[in-house]
Coordinates of C-alpha atoms in Angstrom, one line a residue:
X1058 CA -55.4 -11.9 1.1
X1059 CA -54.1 -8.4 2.5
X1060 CA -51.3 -8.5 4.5
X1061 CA -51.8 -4.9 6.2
X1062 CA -55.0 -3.8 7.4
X1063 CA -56.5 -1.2 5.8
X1064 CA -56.8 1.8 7.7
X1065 CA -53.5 0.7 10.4
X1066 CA -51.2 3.4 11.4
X1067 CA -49.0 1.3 13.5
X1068 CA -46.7 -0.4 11.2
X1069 CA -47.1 -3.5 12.1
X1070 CA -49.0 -6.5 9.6
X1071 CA -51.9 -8.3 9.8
X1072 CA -53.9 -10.8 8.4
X1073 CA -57.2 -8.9 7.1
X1074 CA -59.2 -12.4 6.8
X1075 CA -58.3 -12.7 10.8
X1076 CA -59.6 -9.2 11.6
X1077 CA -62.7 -9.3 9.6
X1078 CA -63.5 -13.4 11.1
X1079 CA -63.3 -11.7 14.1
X1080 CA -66.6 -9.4 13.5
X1081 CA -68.2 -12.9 13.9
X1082 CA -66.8 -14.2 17.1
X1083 CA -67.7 -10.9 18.5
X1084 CA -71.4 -10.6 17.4
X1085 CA -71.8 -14.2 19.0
X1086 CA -70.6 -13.2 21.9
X1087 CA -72.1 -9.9 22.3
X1088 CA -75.4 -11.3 21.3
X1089 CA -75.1 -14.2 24.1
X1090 CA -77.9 -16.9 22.5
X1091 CA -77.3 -18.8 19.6
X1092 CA -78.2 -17.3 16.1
X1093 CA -78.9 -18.0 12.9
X1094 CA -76.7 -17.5 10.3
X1095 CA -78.7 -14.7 8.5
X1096 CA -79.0 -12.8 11.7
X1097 CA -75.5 -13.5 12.7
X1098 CA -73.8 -12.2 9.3
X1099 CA -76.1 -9.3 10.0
X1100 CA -74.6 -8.5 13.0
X1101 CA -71.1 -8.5 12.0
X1102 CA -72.0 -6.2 8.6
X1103 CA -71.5 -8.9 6.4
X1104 CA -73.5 -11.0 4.2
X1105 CA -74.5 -14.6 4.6
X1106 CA -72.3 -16.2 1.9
X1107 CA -69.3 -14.0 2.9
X1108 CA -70.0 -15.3 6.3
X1109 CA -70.5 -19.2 6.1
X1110 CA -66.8 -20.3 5.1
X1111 CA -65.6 -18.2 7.9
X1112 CA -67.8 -20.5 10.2
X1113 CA -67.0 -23.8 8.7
X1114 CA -63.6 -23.0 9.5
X1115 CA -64.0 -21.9 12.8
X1116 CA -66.4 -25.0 13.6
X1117 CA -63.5 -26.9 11.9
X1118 CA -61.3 -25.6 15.0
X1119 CA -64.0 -25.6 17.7
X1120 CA -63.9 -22.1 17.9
X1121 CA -67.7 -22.1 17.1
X1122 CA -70.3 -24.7 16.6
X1123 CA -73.5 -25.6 15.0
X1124 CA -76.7 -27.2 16.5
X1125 CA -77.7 -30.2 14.3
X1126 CA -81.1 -29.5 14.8
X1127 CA -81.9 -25.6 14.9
X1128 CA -79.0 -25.2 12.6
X1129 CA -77.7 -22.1 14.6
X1130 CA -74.2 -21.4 15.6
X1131 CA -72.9 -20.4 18.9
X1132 CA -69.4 -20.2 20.4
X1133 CA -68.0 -23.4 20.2
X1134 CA -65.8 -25.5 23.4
X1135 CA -62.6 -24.7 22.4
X1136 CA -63.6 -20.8 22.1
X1137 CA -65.1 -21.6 26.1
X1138 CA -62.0 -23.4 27.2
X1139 CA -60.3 -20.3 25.7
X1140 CA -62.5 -17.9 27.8
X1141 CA -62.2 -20.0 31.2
X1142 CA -58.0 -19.7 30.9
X1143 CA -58.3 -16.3 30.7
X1144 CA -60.7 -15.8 33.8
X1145 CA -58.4 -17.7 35.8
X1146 CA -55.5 -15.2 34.9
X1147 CA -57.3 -12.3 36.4
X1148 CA -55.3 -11.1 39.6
X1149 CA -58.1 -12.1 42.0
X1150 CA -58.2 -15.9 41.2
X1151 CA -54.8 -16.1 41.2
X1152 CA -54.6 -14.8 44.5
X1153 CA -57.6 -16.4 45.9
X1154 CA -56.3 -20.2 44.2
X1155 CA -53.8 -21.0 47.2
X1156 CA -56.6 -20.0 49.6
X1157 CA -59.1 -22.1 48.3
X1158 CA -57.1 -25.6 47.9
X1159 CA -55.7 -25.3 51.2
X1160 CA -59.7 -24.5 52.4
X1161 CA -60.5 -27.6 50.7
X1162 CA -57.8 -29.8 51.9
X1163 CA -58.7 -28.6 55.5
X1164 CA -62.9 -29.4 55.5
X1165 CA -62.8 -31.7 52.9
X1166 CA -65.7 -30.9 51.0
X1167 CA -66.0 -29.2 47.2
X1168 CA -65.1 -25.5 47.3
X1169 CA -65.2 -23.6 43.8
X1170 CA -64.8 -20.2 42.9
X1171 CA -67.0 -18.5 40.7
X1172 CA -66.8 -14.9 38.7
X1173 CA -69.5 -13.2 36.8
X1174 CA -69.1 -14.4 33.2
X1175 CA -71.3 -13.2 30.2
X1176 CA -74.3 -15.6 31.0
X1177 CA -73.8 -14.9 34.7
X1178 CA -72.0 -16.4 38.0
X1179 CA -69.6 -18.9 36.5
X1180 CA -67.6 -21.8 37.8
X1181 CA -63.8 -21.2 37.1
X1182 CA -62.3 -23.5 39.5
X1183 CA -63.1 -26.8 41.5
X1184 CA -60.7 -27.8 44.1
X1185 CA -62.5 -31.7 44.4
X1186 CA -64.0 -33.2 48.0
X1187 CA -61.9 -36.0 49.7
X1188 CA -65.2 -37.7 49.0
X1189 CA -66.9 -38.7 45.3
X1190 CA -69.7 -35.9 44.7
X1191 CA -71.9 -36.6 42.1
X1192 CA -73.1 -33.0 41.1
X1193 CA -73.6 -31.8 37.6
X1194 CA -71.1 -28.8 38.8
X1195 CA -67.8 -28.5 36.6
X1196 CA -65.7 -25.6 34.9
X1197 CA -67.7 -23.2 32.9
X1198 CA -71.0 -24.1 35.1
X1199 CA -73.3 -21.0 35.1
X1200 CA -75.3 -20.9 38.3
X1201 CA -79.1 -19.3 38.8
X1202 CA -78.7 -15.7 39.9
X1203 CA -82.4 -16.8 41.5
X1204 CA -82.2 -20.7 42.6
X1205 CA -78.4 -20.8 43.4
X1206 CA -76.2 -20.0 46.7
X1207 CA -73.6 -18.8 44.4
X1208 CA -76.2 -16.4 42.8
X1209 CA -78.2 -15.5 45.5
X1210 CA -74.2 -13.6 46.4
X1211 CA -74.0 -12.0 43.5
X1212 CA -77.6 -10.9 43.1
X1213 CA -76.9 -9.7 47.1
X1214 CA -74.1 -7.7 46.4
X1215 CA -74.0 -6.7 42.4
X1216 CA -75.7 -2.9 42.0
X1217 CA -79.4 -3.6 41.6
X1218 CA -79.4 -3.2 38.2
X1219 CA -76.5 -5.4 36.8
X1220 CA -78.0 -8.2 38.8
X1221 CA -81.5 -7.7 37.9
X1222 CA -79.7 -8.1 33.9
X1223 CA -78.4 -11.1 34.6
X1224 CA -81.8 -12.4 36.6
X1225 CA -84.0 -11.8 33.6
X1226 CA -81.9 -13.1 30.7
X1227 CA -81.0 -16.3 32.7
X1228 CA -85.2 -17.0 31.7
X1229 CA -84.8 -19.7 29.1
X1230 CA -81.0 -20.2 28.7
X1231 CA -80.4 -23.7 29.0
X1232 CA -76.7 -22.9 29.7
X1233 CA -77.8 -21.7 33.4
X1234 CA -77.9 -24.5 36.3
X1235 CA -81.3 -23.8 37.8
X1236 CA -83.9 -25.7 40.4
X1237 CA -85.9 -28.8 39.3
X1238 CA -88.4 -26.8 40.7
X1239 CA -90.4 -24.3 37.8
X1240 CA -90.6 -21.7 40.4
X1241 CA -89.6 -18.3 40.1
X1242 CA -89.4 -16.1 42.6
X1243 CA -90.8 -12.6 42.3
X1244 CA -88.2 -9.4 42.4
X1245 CA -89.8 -8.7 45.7
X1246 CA -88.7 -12.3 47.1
X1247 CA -85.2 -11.8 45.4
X1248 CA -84.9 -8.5 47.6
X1249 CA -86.2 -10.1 50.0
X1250 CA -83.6 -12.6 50.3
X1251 CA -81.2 -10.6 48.9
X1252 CA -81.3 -8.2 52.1
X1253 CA -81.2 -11.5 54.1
X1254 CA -78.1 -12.5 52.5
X1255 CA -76.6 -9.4 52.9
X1256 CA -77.0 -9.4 57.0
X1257 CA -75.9 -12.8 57.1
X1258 CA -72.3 -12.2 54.9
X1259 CA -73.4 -15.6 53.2
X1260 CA -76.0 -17.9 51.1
X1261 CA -77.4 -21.1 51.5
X1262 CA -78.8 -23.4 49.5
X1263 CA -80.3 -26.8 51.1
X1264 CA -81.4 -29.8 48.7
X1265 CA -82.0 -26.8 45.5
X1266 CA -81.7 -26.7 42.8
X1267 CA -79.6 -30.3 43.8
X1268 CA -81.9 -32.4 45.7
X1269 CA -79.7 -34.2 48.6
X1270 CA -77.1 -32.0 48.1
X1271 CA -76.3 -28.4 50.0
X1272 CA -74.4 -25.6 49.7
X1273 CA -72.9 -22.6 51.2
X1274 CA -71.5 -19.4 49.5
X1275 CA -69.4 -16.2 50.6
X1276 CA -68.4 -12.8 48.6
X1277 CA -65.1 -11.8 48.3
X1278 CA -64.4 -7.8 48.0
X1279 CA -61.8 -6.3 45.7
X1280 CA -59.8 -2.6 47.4
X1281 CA -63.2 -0.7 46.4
X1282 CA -65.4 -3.4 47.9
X1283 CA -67.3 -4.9 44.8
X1284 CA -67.8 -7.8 44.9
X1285 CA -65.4 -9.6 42.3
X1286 CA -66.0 -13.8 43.0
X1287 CA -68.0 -15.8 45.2
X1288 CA -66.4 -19.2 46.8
X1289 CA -69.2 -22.0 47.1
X1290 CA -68.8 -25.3 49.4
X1291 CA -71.0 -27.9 48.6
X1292 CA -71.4 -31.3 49.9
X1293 CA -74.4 -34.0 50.7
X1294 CA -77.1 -33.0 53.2
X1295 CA -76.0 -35.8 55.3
X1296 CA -72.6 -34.7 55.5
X1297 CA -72.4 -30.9 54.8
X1298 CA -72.9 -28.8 57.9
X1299 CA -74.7 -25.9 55.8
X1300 CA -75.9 -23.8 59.5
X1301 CA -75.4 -20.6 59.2
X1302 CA -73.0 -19.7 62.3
X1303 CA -71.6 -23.3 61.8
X1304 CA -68.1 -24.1 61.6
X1305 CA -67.7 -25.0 57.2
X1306 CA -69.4 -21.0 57.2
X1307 CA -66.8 -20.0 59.4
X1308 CA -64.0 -21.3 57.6
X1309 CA -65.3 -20.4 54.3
X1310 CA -65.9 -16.2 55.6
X1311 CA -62.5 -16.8 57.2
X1312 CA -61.2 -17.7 53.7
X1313 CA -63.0 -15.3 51.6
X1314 CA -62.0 -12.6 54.5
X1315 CA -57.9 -13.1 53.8
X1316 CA -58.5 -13.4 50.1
X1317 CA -60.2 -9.8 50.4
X1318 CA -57.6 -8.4 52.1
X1319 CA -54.8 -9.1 50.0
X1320 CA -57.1 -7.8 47.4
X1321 CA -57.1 -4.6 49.1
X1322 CA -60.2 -4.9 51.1
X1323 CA -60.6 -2.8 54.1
X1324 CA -63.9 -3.7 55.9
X1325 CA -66.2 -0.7 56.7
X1326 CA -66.8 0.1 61.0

């Protein structure tokens, strides 16, 4: 094993074996879907059998793992858990972190905060009801850019053509939270609702993709005013006030307005 990287001009050591592992982790994630390990030693420029002992190891580690059925590898919990940490260290969580508990704490329903990740709108933090919710929601939860209230933000406010990315590769992907429903809706609908969204300075969701349970999401702006997380409150029908001009969407714009402005965020007019 090389200490010193080939090629470095810096003058400090590495581990060679580290760096060229590395190529793997990256071609997983920049590929997104699982692969096989022909197609994924491909993509790293290496060849299958210089490629395998670097994933046991990883898989070892949980770094990567391997479906038992498909045989294909793809980036593994401990690899996720790594990727959530480091979400939550970005400046705008941090920020918007107190907000959100103390939002929580005051309506007593689920309130979460979600960023776009590499599959598309995921769930960084929960701050938990006062109540037991039994949703299939949790850290590292992708949500619908087409069934969700936490998409249905994004896909209002993200430049037309990052969210119409993240609408058409969330087709298939088994990682995304979608309706029970095999509905689609059309691009036309998405706009549609999109422009709906966009008048109202919020989403709703009511009894989809969750029957019995509904859901209410906001934007929150950075100093240039993109949109850089959405905060969701969710709750059962029969409990959660999910009206538009309703006092849980007050307090949740109210919210998402303070965490924008100590982003930076100056509202336009």
């Amino acid at each position: 094993m090389k200490e010193t990287r080939p090629g470095s001009n810096d003058g400090r050591r590495s581990i060679q074996s580290v760096e060229t592992g590395f190529r793997l982790l990256q071609a997983l994630v920049e590929a997104g879907v699982p692969l096989n390990l022909r197609d994924l030693a491909a993509r790293a420029a290496m060849t299958s059998a210089k490629a395998h002992p670097y994933l046991v190891s990883f898989t070892r580690v949980g770094v990567v793992q391997q479906d038992a059925v498909t045989s294909q590898y793809e980036l593994g919990p401990f690899a996720l858990q790594m990727g959530l940490v480091s979400l939550q260290r970005l400046e705008p969580v941090r920020a918007a972190l107190p907000h959100v508990k103390r939002l929580a704490g005051q309506i007593g329903h689920t309130v979460a905060i979600a960023v776009l990740g590499s599959h598309g709108p995921t769930m960084i933090h929960i701050s938990e009801a006062s109540y037991p919710v039994h949703v299939n929601m949790r850290q590292g939860t992708v949500m619908s850019m087409r069934h969700t209230a936490t998409g249905h933000v994004f896909a209002a406010w993200l430049p037309h053509k990052v969210a119409q990315h993240y609408i058409d590769r969330e087709i298939g992907d088994l990682a995304v939270v979608t309706s029970i429903s095999p509905e689609r809706p059309d691009d036309t609908a998405l706009q549609t609702l999109a422009a709906d969204v966009r008048r109202a300075g919020l989403a709703r969701a009511l009894g989809n993709p969750l029957p019995g349970i509904d859901a209410l999401s906001v934007p929150v702006f950075d100093h240039s005013a993109h949109i850089v997380m959405a905060l969701t409150s969710l709750g059962p029908s029969s409990l959660f006030d999910a009206s538009e001009n309703g006092p849980l969407a007050c307090a949740l714009q109210a919210c998402a307005a303070d965490i924008s402005a100590q982003l930076g965020h100056r509202p336009s007019g």
